[in-house]
Amino acid sequence: MKNLLVTGGCGFIGANFIHFLFEEIGFDGRVINVDSLTYAGNPENLADLPESARQQYHFIQADICDENIMARVFDDFDIDTVCHFAAESHVDRSIVTPDAFVRTNVNGTFVLLELARRRLDKLNLFHHISTDEVFGELGDEGAFTEMTPYNPSSPYSASKAASDHLVRAYSRTYGMPVTISNCSNNYGPCQFPEKLIPLISLNALEGRPLPVYGDGKNVRDWLYVRDHCRAIWTIMQRGERGETYNVGGRCEKTNIDVVQTICRLLDDIAPPLAQGARESLITFVKDRPGHDFRYAIDCSKLERELGWVPAESFESGMRQTIDWYLTHQGWVDRVISGEYQKWVDQHYQS
Ligand code: NAD
Ligand code: TYD
């Protein structure tokens, strides 16, 4: 892996992955980060890469759906490996604007696959980042395995399912070296505050209402983002080509449990609120249409075959996450006020 194309590297998981590559792995090739900087993309997430990485890191503001620009990226940087994060990623938005999800998640992935196919002789790996949401919802029992049939519920998960199928088809039909990871819900530093954990944390910090959809009994399986990054790297290094790996934290929580945990953590370490304990801010709101009841990942294949296990517990991961948001008030203010867009305009005139 000399020239690694990372798509969506300015988003939550992509940025954590690039930090991980330089800070934990000591990656010695070039990282070419292509990100179109949608509302969720923030180059500030990578502003503090170590000095030693500067020579190796390249940022290009581009849309993965733009075949001409992406063809130039593949050629100019002689790309041999792809790690594909770029996506529209929020279920609630996909209910309102599904077109953007089909465009980036399906068409964008197709563009990348076609360009990778043109240089199959040079391609070491196309790693596709996906989600457990492609499997649909579970009842009270059981967990998703790699063999669970796809049954997506939302435009987001349907678009990710479509992209997974395309990646598998390129492996079967053209012999493209691919791996796919389907991961459960992530949390950690740099997550855009539209997702449950950062949204609730920031609202609870400021004493704003904490919206819980429906009765709060829906279950998600949480994984600290660095553990996901390590899983991705492990699969890229040692995963069998053509294979899919489920990634999860064995950490099922109801949403109300997560929200209460955040309230208690903040009551412990943040300034007290005039309203009293933060749990009093919990507000049950109208449920999400098509809201999947429960996700749970069986990641025994990844554990057994590649020896990966998560390093963080929910408690340790949540502490680090809350600490990060508390000590990055500037990041939070810029993201919330849209001011980081000005920062983007100053730093990356296109
Ligand atoms: P995110 O929304 O934080 O980041 C997505 C990034 O992709 C942003 O930087 C955005 O600017 C970029 N992007 C969007 N459209 C683009 C386009 N057309 N061209 C170029 N760049 C574009 O998302 P995330 O939470 O970091 O998720 C990353 C990947 O991981 C996604 O593929 C998502 O489906 C998957 N995933 C996420 C989770 C989770 O809990 N967040 C769990 C499992 C899998
Ligand atoms: P989210 O972070 O959007 O991830 P996903 O929908 O991909 O699982 O939501 C996690 C869970 O939290 C999901 O069951 C919906 C719920 N939720 C709320 O109850 N309130 C909120 O404000 C948000 C954003 C999510």
Tab-separated table of C-alpha atoms in Angstrom, residues 75-230:
chain	number	residue	atom	x	y	z
A	75	ASP	CA	-3.814	8.548	-12.329
A	76	ASP	CA	-1.923	11.462	-10.791
A	77	PHE	CA	-1.432	9.687	-7.474
A	78	ASP	CA	-1.064	6.209	-8.972
A	79	ILE	CA	-3.641	4.863	-6.521
A	80	ASP	CA	-3.098	1.221	-5.527
A	81	THR	CA	-5.496	0.965	-2.552
A	82	VAL	CA	-8.898	2.476	-1.819
A	83	CYS	CA	-10.588	2.827	1.548
A	84	HIS	CA	-14.047	4.159	0.814
A	85	PHE	CA	-15.837	6.052	3.603
A	86	ALA	CA	-17.520	8.884	1.670
A	87	ALA	CA	-21.267	8.752	2.077
A	88	GLU	CA	-24.353	10.570	3.146
A	89	SER	CA	-24.650	8.972	6.548
A	90	HIS	CA	-27.648	10.190	8.535
A	91	VAL	CA	-30.886	8.171	8.502
A	92	ASP	CA	-33.116	11.151	9.389
A	93	ARG	CA	-31.760	13.187	6.490
A	94	SER	CA	-32.238	10.246	4.142
A	95	ILE	CA	-35.946	10.317	4.948
A	96	VAL	CA	-36.114	13.962	3.839
A	97	THR	CA	-33.605	14.013	0.934
A	98	PRO	CA	-33.131	10.449	-0.321
A	99	ASP	CA	-31.794	11.667	-3.684
A	100	ALA	CA	-28.493	12.789	-2.158
A	101	PHE	CA	-28.079	9.313	-0.651
A	102	VAL	CA	-28.627	7.470	-3.910
A	103	ARG	CA	-26.311	9.874	-5.684
A	104	THR	CA	-23.297	9.642	-3.361
A	105	ASN	CA	-23.727	6.209	-1.838
A	106	VAL	CA	-24.736	4.318	-4.981
A	107	ASN	CA	-23.511	6.359	-7.948
A	108	GLY	CA	-20.397	7.571	-6.148
A	109	THR	CA	-19.394	4.037	-5.216
A	110	PHE	CA	-20.043	2.944	-8.797
A	111	VAL	CA	-17.723	5.674	-10.146
A	112	LEU	CA	-14.938	4.563	-7.808
A	113	LEU	CA	-15.396	0.896	-8.703
A	114	GLU	CA	-15.235	1.662	-12.421
A	115	LEU	CA	-12.045	3.679	-11.992
A	116	ALA	CA	-10.538	0.954	-9.831
A	117	ARG	CA	-11.484	-1.615	-12.499
A	118	ARG	CA	-9.535	0.347	-15.118
A	119	ARG	CA	-6.367	-0.211	-13.114
A	120	LEU	CA	-7.063	-3.701	-11.863
A	121	ASP	CA	-3.469	-4.737	-12.574
A	122	LYS	CA	-2.217	-2.148	-10.082
A	123	LEU	CA	-4.973	-2.511	-7.509
A	124	ASN	CA	-4.014	-4.017	-4.177
A	125	LEU	CA	-7.420	-3.568	-2.480
A	126	PHE	CA	-10.762	-1.769	-2.584
A	127	HIS	CA	-12.032	-1.694	1.000
A	128	HIS	CA	-15.661	-0.631	1.343
A	129	ILE	CA	-16.976	0.751	4.629
A	130	SER	CA	-20.552	-0.227	5.298
A	131	THR	CA	-23.056	-0.508	8.084
A	132	ASP	CA	-25.033	-3.127	9.981
A	133	GLU	CA	-28.182	-1.229	8.963
A	134	VAL	CA	-28.180	-3.096	5.618
A	135	PHE	CA	-29.511	-6.133	7.514
A	136	GLY	CA	-32.669	-4.354	8.693
A	137	GLU	CA	-33.999	-4.715	12.204
A	138	LEU	CA	-33.860	-7.477	14.803
A	139	GLY	CA	-36.464	-8.447	17.368
A	140	ASP	CA	-35.491	-9.129	20.988
A	141	GLU	CA	-33.224	-12.075	20.138
A	142	GLY	CA	-30.284	-12.871	17.869
A	143	ALA	CA	-27.545	-10.924	16.110
A	144	PHE	CA	-26.549	-10.139	12.517
A	145	THR	CA	-23.931	-12.448	11.027
A	146	GLU	CA	-22.237	-12.054	7.652
A	147	MET	CA	-24.836	-14.523	6.311
A	148	THR	CA	-27.903	-12.539	7.410
A	149	PRO	CA	-29.949	-11.575	4.324
A	150	TYR	CA	-30.064	-7.883	3.476
A	151	ASN	CA	-33.351	-6.184	4.410
A	152	PRO	CA	-32.722	-2.431	4.655
A	153	SER	CA	-35.431	-0.124	6.022
A	154	SER	CA	-34.383	3.467	5.320
A	155	PRO	CA	-33.214	5.208	2.149
A	156	TYR	CA	-29.804	5.433	3.863
A	157	SER	CA	-29.514	1.718	4.559
A	158	ALA	CA	-30.970	0.819	1.155
A	159	SER	CA	-28.366	2.973	-0.582
A	160	LYS	CA	-25.578	1.385	1.473
A	161	ALA	CA	-26.960	-2.078	0.673
A	162	ALA	CA	-26.904	-1.229	-3.032
A	163	SER	CA	-23.283	-0.107	-2.786
A	164	ASP	CA	-22.303	-3.308	-0.942
A	165	HIS	CA	-23.900	-5.375	-3.723
A	166	LEU	CA	-21.970	-3.438	-6.363
A	167	VAL	CA	-18.686	-4.002	-4.541
A	168	ARG	CA	-19.378	-7.739	-4.265
A	169	ALA	CA	-20.381	-7.871	-7.919
A	170	TYR	CA	-17.051	-6.309	-8.932
A	171	SER	CA	-15.252	-8.939	-6.890
A	172	ARG	CA	-17.208	-11.832	-8.433
A	173	THR	CA	-17.366	-10.540	-11.991
A	174	TYR	CA	-14.044	-8.797	-12.504
A	175	GLY	CA	-11.943	-10.464	-9.820
A	176	MET	CA	-11.421	-7.136	-8.075
A	177	PRO	CA	-9.644	-7.535	-4.722
A	178	VAL	CA	-12.243	-6.193	-2.301
A	179	THR	CA	-13.117	-6.418	1.367
A	180	ILE	CA	-16.256	-5.066	3.035
A	181	SER	CA	-16.850	-4.206	6.679
A	182	ASN	CA	-20.351	-3.811	8.127
A	183	CYS	CA	-20.075	-1.959	11.398
A	184	SER	CA	-22.486	-1.044	14.163
A	185	ASN	CA	-23.056	2.491	15.537
A	186	ASN	CA	-19.853	4.421	16.199
A	187	TYR	CA	-19.211	7.199	18.686
A	188	GLY	CA	-16.155	9.279	19.576
A	189	PRO	CA	-14.346	12.524	18.751
A	190	CYS	CA	-15.355	14.613	15.715
A	191	GLN	CA	-18.819	13.129	15.223
A	192	PHE	CA	-21.190	15.657	13.693
A	193	PRO	CA	-23.782	16.635	16.325
A	194	GLU	CA	-26.785	15.333	14.421
A	195	LYS	CA	-26.170	11.751	15.621
A	196	LEU	CA	-27.523	10.574	18.982
A	197	ILE	CA	-24.431	10.673	21.218
A	198	PRO	CA	-22.945	14.084	20.270
A	199	LEU	CA	-26.390	15.662	19.921
A	200	ILE	CA	-27.484	14.548	23.385
A	201	SER	CA	-24.079	15.386	24.912
A	202	LEU	CA	-24.070	18.957	23.609
A	203	ASN	CA	-27.730	19.569	24.458
A	204	ALA	CA	-27.223	18.165	27.948
A	205	LEU	CA	-24.154	20.309	28.467
A	206	GLU	CA	-26.115	23.469	27.642
A	207	GLY	CA	-29.361	22.490	29.363
A	208	ARG	CA	-31.386	22.073	26.162
A	209	PRO	CA	-34.119	19.399	25.715
A	210	LEU	CA	-32.885	15.868	24.971
A	211	PRO	CA	-35.080	14.442	22.177
A	212	VAL	CA	-35.649	10.688	22.481
A	213	TYR	CA	-37.578	9.109	19.611
A	214	GLY	CA	-40.639	7.003	20.510
A	215	ASP	CA	-40.310	5.250	23.864
A	216	GLY	CA	-36.492	5.161	23.856
A	217	LYS	CA	-36.464	1.334	23.890
A	218	ASN	CA	-34.780	0.931	20.484
A	219	VAL	CA	-31.423	-0.801	20.795
A	220	ARG	CA	-28.105	0.009	19.131
A	221	ASP	CA	-24.761	-1.811	19.449
A	222	TRP	CA	-22.104	0.830	20.178
A	223	LEU	CA	-18.433	0.836	19.190
A	224	TYR	CA	-15.755	3.421	19.954
A	225	VAL	CA	-14.506	4.869	16.685
A	226	ARG	CA	-10.809	3.989	17.231
A	227	ASP	CA	-11.805	0.337	17.646
A	228	HIS	CA	-13.591	0.550	14.307
A	229	CYS	CA	-10.476	2.105	12.728
A	230	ARG	CA	-8.332	-0.736	14.055
